[in-house]
Amino acid sequence: MRVITSKAEMKAFARQTRAAGRSLGLVPTMGALHEGHASLIRRAREETDRVVVTIFVNPLQFGEAEDLARYPRDEARDAAACETAGVDLVWAPTVEEVFPLGASLARPAPGRVGDLYEGAARPGHFAGVLQVVHRLFDVVGPSMAYFGEKDAQQLFLVRRMVAEEASLRMRIVGCPTLREPDGLARSSRNASLGAEERTQATCLFLALTEAAERARAGERDGNVLVAVMAREIGATPLVKLDYAAVVDDATFEPIGRIDGPARAIVAARFPEVRLIDNLLLPEPDA
Ligand code: AMP
């Protein structure tokens, strides 16, 4: 496995891979790799010939109030994890490689959905996400790109960007959320939870599964499911609910009445850590 920083080397690797008739799988990350990332890498290995992991903590997607400097970074550990997972190439570029000063780069607009939920909590976040993802896609060129359903709104916006810009020639693969045994979605942020916080962090998954059970039992009123989730998270002492919502899975817009694929989404805050999670709601049992 090679670890590179240069964009030119990344381009050369992608070019050689395609010239040899091999497919390329791209797994974009911000490092601090965990089993969730590893599951994306495994999927990419199953479906493509050469797997590239990018490690880039994108300054554009952090708000002013968010501490970019505090984001966990450990390149040696991440490289070892990639090696173990069978990655072919790690591209860990500098900010200058990705966003050269003076370069006029595409700035895909996240649109209305970009201002909802995570976008409302983190203004400018999705504009930053789409700009870096577009840039990575430009450099790597036509390939399969693997994203986690854990960040469902991000996955939705990346899919829509690719659908609207045929020249990107990417295939986006959404991968299921990997969870701890008690249901907590794996996340780099979990490591910052205290012991009692960690125990209470299951409230996000509990809220989602409760909403899913009600949906399975036939509840079609999105507002009822939202209330169920808000109650569960609201009853957890160390956590503050940020939002709970039910969205149309095809548009990511909030819905009142469920009459097709719908997704429950939640975000909650501990004093120092903000967590998000989501679940596709089941169809009612016949
Ligand atoms: P990040 O490093 O947080 O930007 O995440 C990189 C990719 O890993 C994104 O596509 C995430 O959605 C995905 N990811 C993060 N956590 C998980 C998880 N628990 N299960 C599956 N994918 C995940």
Short mmCIF file of C-alpha atoms and ligand atoms in Angstrom, two decimals:
data_model
loop_
_atom_site.label_atom_id
_atom_site.label_comp_id
_atom_site.label_asym_id
_atom_site.label_seq_id
_atom_site.Cartn_x
_atom_site.Cartn_y
_atom_site.Cartn_z
CA MET A 1 0.00 0.00 0.00
CA ARG A 2 1.24 3.49 -0.85
CA VAL A 3 0.53 6.68 1.08
CA ILE A 4 0.77 9.85 -1.01
CA THR A 5 -0.02 13.52 -0.61
CA SER A 6 0.40 14.81 -4.17
CA LYS A 7 -2.54 15.37 -6.50
CA ALA A 8 -0.34 14.59 -9.49
CA GLU A 9 0.49 11.15 -8.07
CA MET A 10 -3.19 10.54 -7.34
CA LYS A 11 -4.08 11.39 -10.93
CA ALA A 12 -1.30 9.17 -12.27
CA PHE A 13 -2.48 6.21 -10.16
CA ALA A 14 -6.07 6.65 -11.37
CA ARG A 15 -4.95 6.97 -14.98
CA GLN A 16 -2.79 3.84 -14.79
CA THR A 17 -5.56 1.90 -13.09
CA ARG A 18 -8.04 2.74 -15.84
CA ALA A 19 -5.49 2.20 -18.61
CA ALA A 20 -4.98 -1.34 -17.27
CA GLY A 21 -8.74 -1.89 -17.56
CA ARG A 22 -9.23 -1.99 -13.79
CA SER A 23 -12.01 -0.34 -11.83
CA LEU A 24 -11.37 2.10 -9.04
CA GLY A 25 -13.22 2.41 -5.71
CA LEU A 26 -12.94 5.66 -3.79
CA VAL A 27 -13.64 5.97 -0.05
CA PRO A 28 -13.50 9.61 1.06
CA THR A 29 -12.85 10.09 4.81
CA MET A 30 -11.61 12.63 7.31
CA GLY A 31 -9.38 10.04 8.98
CA ALA A 32 -9.74 8.86 12.60
CA LEU A 33 -10.76 5.61 10.95
CA HIS A 34 -13.03 3.14 12.72
CA GLU A 35 -15.04 0.03 11.84
CA GLY A 36 -17.62 2.14 9.99
CA HIS A 37 -14.97 3.30 7.54
CA ALA A 38 -13.61 -0.25 7.35
CA SER A 39 -17.04 -1.49 6.25
CA LEU A 40 -16.98 1.00 3.35
CA ILE A 41 -13.48 -0.18 2.40
CA ARG A 42 -14.61 -3.84 2.49
CA ARG A 43 -17.52 -3.06 0.20
CA ALA A 44 -15.22 -1.17 -2.20
CA ARG A 45 -12.83 -4.12 -2.22
CA GLU A 46 -15.64 -6.50 -3.07
CA GLU A 47 -16.86 -4.37 -5.96
CA THR A 48 -13.76 -2.76 -7.46
CA ASP A 49 -10.19 -3.74 -8.45
CA ARG A 50 -8.25 -0.93 -6.73
CA VAL A 51 -9.32 0.88 -3.58
CA VAL A 52 -8.27 4.44 -2.79
CA VAL A 53 -8.96 5.98 0.62
CA THR A 54 -8.69 9.74 0.90
CA ILE A 55 -7.92 11.27 4.28
CA PHE A 56 -8.63 14.97 4.36
CA VAL A 57 -10.04 17.04 7.21
CA ASN A 58 -11.87 19.56 5.08
CA PRO A 59 -11.67 23.02 6.65
CA LEU A 60 -14.57 24.26 4.47
CA GLN A 61 -17.10 22.03 6.18
CA PHE A 62 -16.36 23.22 9.71
CA GLY A 63 -18.25 26.27 10.97
CA GLU A 64 -16.61 29.13 12.82
CA ALA A 65 -17.88 27.86 16.14
CA GLU A 66 -16.66 24.31 15.45
CA ASP A 67 -13.18 23.40 16.45
CA LEU A 68 -11.40 22.22 13.32
CA ALA A 69 -8.14 22.06 15.26
CA ARG A 70 -9.68 19.60 17.74
CA TYR A 71 -10.73 17.06 15.10
CA PRO A 72 -8.79 13.84 15.90
CA ARG A 73 -5.84 13.19 13.58
CA ASP A 74 -3.55 10.17 13.60
CA GLU A 75 -2.13 9.45 10.19
CA ALA A 76 0.10 6.56 11.26
CA ARG A 77 -2.81 4.73 12.88
CA ASP A 78 -5.07 5.44 9.89
CA ALA A 79 -2.45 4.17 7.45
CA ALA A 80 -2.09 0.96 9.48
CA ALA A 81 -5.88 0.50 9.47
CA CYS A 82 -5.96 0.98 5.69
CA GLU A 83 -3.13 -1.49 5.21
CA THR A 84 -4.97 -4.10 7.28
CA ALA A 85 -8.18 -3.45 5.34
CA GLY A 86 -6.41 -4.10 2.03
CA VAL A 87 -6.42 -0.56 0.64
CA ASP A 88 -4.18 0.00 -2.40
CA LEU A 89 -3.55 3.71 -2.05
CA VAL A 90 -4.07 6.33 0.65
CA TRP A 91 -4.25 9.89 -0.61
CA ALA A 92 -3.80 12.30 2.30
CA PRO A 93 -3.43 15.66 0.59
CA THR A 94 -2.61 19.00 2.18
CA VAL A 95 -5.16 21.82 2.07
CA GLU A 96 -3.04 23.49 -0.64
CA GLU A 97 -3.18 20.36 -2.85
CA VAL A 98 -6.96 20.24 -2.64
CA PHE A 99 -7.68 23.96 -2.74
CA PRO A 100 -4.74 25.68 -4.45
CA LEU A 101 -4.75 29.43 -3.88
CA GLY A 102 -6.24 31.27 -6.82
CA ALA A 103 -7.71 28.16 -8.48
CA SER A 104 -11.30 28.60 -9.65
CA LEU A 105 -13.01 25.45 -8.43
CA ALA A 106 -16.55 24.22 -8.89
CA ARG A 107 -18.88 25.21 -6.06
CA PRO A 108 -21.92 22.97 -6.37
CA ALA A 109 -24.95 24.47 -4.64
CA PRO A 110 -26.55 22.27 -1.97
CA GLY A 111 -29.90 24.04 -2.56
CA ARG A 112 -32.79 24.07 -0.11
CA VAL A 113 -32.06 20.68 1.45
CA GLY A 114 -28.57 21.95 2.24
CA ASP A 115 -30.13 24.43 4.69
CA LEU A 116 -32.21 21.86 6.56
CA TYR A 117 -31.23 19.71 9.58
CA GLU A 118 -27.41 19.35 9.52
CA GLY A 119 -27.28 22.40 7.25
CA ALA A 120 -29.34 24.45 9.73
CA ALA A 121 -27.19 23.32 12.65
CA ARG A 122 -23.98 23.88 10.70
CA PRO A 123 -24.40 26.79 8.26
CA GLY A 124 -22.21 26.39 5.17
CA HIS A 125 -21.43 22.77 6.05
CA PHE A 126 -22.87 21.15 2.93
CA ALA A 127 -21.46 23.78 0.57
CA GLY A 128 -18.06 22.81 2.00
CA VAL A 129 -18.81 19.09 1.73
CA LEU A 130 -19.94 19.31 -1.89
CA GLN A 131 -17.01 21.48 -2.87
CA VAL A 132 -14.46 19.02 -1.51
CA VAL A 133 -16.27 15.95 -2.80
CA HIS A 134 -16.53 17.51 -6.26
CA ARG A 135 -12.83 18.30 -6.12
CA LEU A 136 -11.90 14.74 -5.11
CA PHE A 137 -14.10 13.36 -7.90
CA ASP A 138 -12.44 15.70 -10.42
CA VAL A 139 -8.97 14.55 -9.43
CA VAL A 140 -9.71 10.82 -9.21
CA GLY A 141 -11.94 10.69 -12.29
CA PRO A 142 -14.61 8.13 -13.22
CA SER A 143 -14.96 5.57 -10.44
CA MET A 144 -17.24 4.12 -7.80
CA ALA A 145 -17.42 6.21 -4.61
CA TYR A 146 -18.53 4.77 -1.27
CA PHE A 147 -20.42 6.81 1.33
CA GLY A 148 -22.10 5.84 4.59
CA GLU A 149 -25.83 6.05 5.18
CA LYS A 150 -24.81 7.25 8.63
CA ASP A 151 -24.56 10.69 7.01
CA ALA A 152 -27.80 10.32 5.09
CA GLN A 153 -28.24 13.99 4.22
CA GLN A 154 -24.68 14.15 2.88
CA LEU A 155 -25.25 10.98 0.86
CA PHE A 156 -28.46 12.45 -0.54
CA LEU A 157 -26.74 15.69 -1.59
CA VAL A 158 -23.72 13.92 -3.12
CA ARG A 159 -26.04 11.63 -5.11
CA ARG A 160 -28.02 14.61 -6.36
CA MET A 161 -24.86 16.50 -7.32
CA VAL A 162 -23.64 13.53 -9.36
CA ALA A 163 -27.06 13.04 -10.97
CA GLU A 164 -27.12 16.71 -12.00
CA GLU A 165 -23.56 16.74 -13.32
CA ALA A 166 -23.13 13.91 -15.77
CA SER A 167 -19.55 14.98 -16.53
CA LEU A 168 -18.48 13.69 -13.10
CA ARG A 169 -19.12 10.09 -14.24
CA MET A 170 -19.18 8.71 -10.72
CA ARG A 171 -21.26 5.89 -9.30
CA ILE A 172 -22.26 6.54 -5.72
CA VAL A 173 -22.70 3.53 -3.46
CA GLY A 174 -24.51 4.05 -0.14
CA CYS A 175 -23.41 1.65 2.61
CA PRO A 176 -25.34 0.64 5.74
CA THR A 177 -24.52 2.21 9.10
CA LEU A 178 -22.20 0.11 11.23
CA ARG A 179 -23.23 0.10 14.88
CA GLU A 180 -21.92 -0.82 18.31
CA PRO A 181 -23.62 -3.86 19.91
CA ASP A 182 -26.03 -1.52 21.77
CA GLY A 183 -27.02 0.24 18.53
CA LEU A 184 -24.91 3.40 18.78
CA ALA A 185 -23.67 4.29 15.30
CA ARG A 186 -19.89 4.11 15.05
CA SER A 187 -18.37 7.57 14.85
CA SER A 188 -15.03 9.24 15.45
CA ARG A 189 -16.87 11.44 17.95
CA ASN A 190 -17.87 8.53 20.23
CA ALA A 191 -14.35 8.46 21.65
CA SER A 192 -14.98 11.89 23.19
CA LEU A 193 -17.97 10.67 25.23
CA GLY A 194 -17.58 10.16 28.97
CA ALA A 195 -18.63 6.76 30.41
CA GLU A 196 -22.12 7.90 31.49
CA GLU A 197 -22.58 9.86 28.24
CA ARG A 198 -21.62 6.77 26.27
CA THR A 199 -24.34 4.78 28.05
CA GLN A 200 -26.95 7.45 27.39
CA ALA A 201 -25.88 7.89 23.74
CA THR A 202 -27.98 4.85 22.83
CA CYS A 203 -31.04 7.14 23.09
CA LEU A 204 -30.63 8.15 19.43
CA PHE A 205 -30.89 4.58 18.20
CA LEU A 206 -33.65 3.79 20.72
CA ALA A 207 -35.65 6.77 19.44
CA LEU A 208 -35.19 5.66 15.83
CA THR A 209 -36.09 2.03 16.50
CA GLU A 210 -39.18 3.11 18.44
CA ALA A 211 -40.26 5.22 15.46
CA ALA A 212 -39.53 2.28 13.16
CA GLU A 213 -41.65 -0.06 15.31
CA ARG A 214 -44.56 2.39 15.21
CA ALA A 215 -44.20 2.69 11.43
CA ARG A 216 -44.15 -1.09 11.11
CA ALA A 217 -47.30 -1.24 13.25
CA GLY A 218 -49.01 1.09 10.76
CA GLU A 219 -48.40 4.62 12.06
CA ARG A 220 -48.27 6.86 8.98
CA ASP A 221 -48.31 10.26 10.66
CA GLY A 222 -44.79 11.68 10.55
CA ASN A 223 -45.57 14.10 13.39
CA VAL A 224 -46.49 11.25 15.71
CA LEU A 225 -43.17 9.55 14.98
CA VAL A 226 -41.31 12.82 15.55
CA ALA A 227 -43.03 13.18 18.93
CA VAL A 228 -42.07 9.60 19.84
CA MET A 229 -38.42 10.28 19.02
CA ALA A 230 -38.37 13.67 20.76
CA ARG A 231 -39.82 12.09 23.92
CA GLU A 232 -37.20 9.33 23.99
CA ILE A 233 -34.27 11.70 23.52
CA GLY A 234 -35.85 14.40 25.71
CA ALA A 235 -36.07 11.92 28.59
CA THR A 236 -32.31 11.31 28.52
CA PRO A 237 -30.72 13.58 31.15
CA LEU A 238 -27.30 14.34 29.67
CA VAL A 239 -28.55 14.92 26.11
CA LYS A 240 -30.27 17.86 24.42
CA LEU A 241 -32.37 17.14 21.35
CA ASP A 242 -31.22 19.10 18.33
CA TYR A 243 -33.82 17.81 15.88
CA ALA A 244 -35.97 14.78 15.16
CA ALA A 245 -37.70 14.56 11.79
CA VAL A 246 -39.24 12.24 9.24
CA VAL A 247 -38.21 12.96 5.67
CA ASP A 248 -39.15 11.64 2.25
CA ASP A 249 -36.23 9.37 1.38
CA ALA A 250 -36.32 10.52 -2.26
CA THR A 251 -36.27 14.29 -1.60
CA PHE A 252 -35.04 14.67 2.00
CA GLU A 253 -37.93 17.09 2.58
CA PRO A 254 -39.97 16.76 5.77
CA ILE A 255 -43.24 14.89 5.37
CA GLY A 256 -46.44 14.85 7.39
CA ARG A 257 -48.07 11.77 5.98
CA ILE A 258 -45.91 8.75 5.09
CA ASP A 259 -46.94 7.18 1.79
CA GLY A 260 -43.61 5.95 0.41
CA PRO A 261 -40.01 5.35 1.50
CA ALA A 262 -39.33 7.62 4.48
CA ARG A 263 -36.38 8.11 6.80
CA ALA A 264 -36.31 9.09 10.46
CA ILE A 265 -33.39 11.36 11.34
CA VAL A 266 -32.14 12.67 14.69
CA ALA A 267 -29.38 14.84 16.10
CA ALA A 268 -28.58 15.39 19.77
CA ARG A 269 -25.94 17.17 21.80
CA PHE A 270 -23.91 16.33 24.83
CA PRO A 271 -22.01 19.30 26.26
CA GLU A 272 -18.93 18.51 24.13
CA VAL A 273 -20.16 16.08 21.46
CA ARG A 274 -22.92 16.24 18.86
CA LEU A 275 -24.26 12.97 17.46
CA ILE A 276 -26.48 12.19 14.47
CA ASP A 277 -28.23 9.03 13.33
CA ASN A 278 -31.03 7.91 11.02
CA LEU A 279 -33.05 4.87 9.98
CA LEU A 280 -35.09 4.00 6.92
CA LEU A 281 -38.63 3.41 8.16
CA PRO A 282 -40.15 0.00 7.39
CA GLU A 283 -43.36 -0.50 5.46
CA PRO A 284 -46.29 -1.50 7.68
CA ASP A 285 -46.65 -5.24 8.34
CA ALA A 286 -49.38 -6.65 6.18
P1 AMP B 1 -16.01 10.84 7.94
O1 AMP B 1 -14.59 10.42 8.11
O2 AMP B 1 -16.73 11.05 9.23
O3 AMP B 1 -16.16 12.00 6.99
O4 AMP B 1 -16.74 9.62 7.26
C1 AMP B 1 -16.28 9.10 6.04
C2 AMP B 1 -17.32 8.18 5.49
O5 AMP B 1 -17.56 7.11 6.40
C3 AMP B 1 -18.67 8.87 5.25
O6 AMP B 1 -19.21 8.43 4.01
C4 AMP B 1 -19.48 8.40 6.42
O7 AMP B 1 -20.87 8.37 6.15
C5 AMP B 1 -18.94 6.99 6.60
N1 AMP B 1 -19.23 6.51 7.94
C6 AMP B 1 -18.96 7.12 9.12
N2 AMP B 1 -19.44 6.40 10.15
C7 AMP B 1 -20.00 5.30 9.62
C8 AMP B 1 -20.69 4.17 10.17
N3 AMP B 1 -20.87 4.03 11.49
N4 AMP B 1 -21.15 3.22 9.31
C9 AMP B 1 -20.99 3.37 7.98
N5 AMP B 1 -20.36 4.41 7.40
C10 AMP B 1 -19.89 5.36 8.21
#
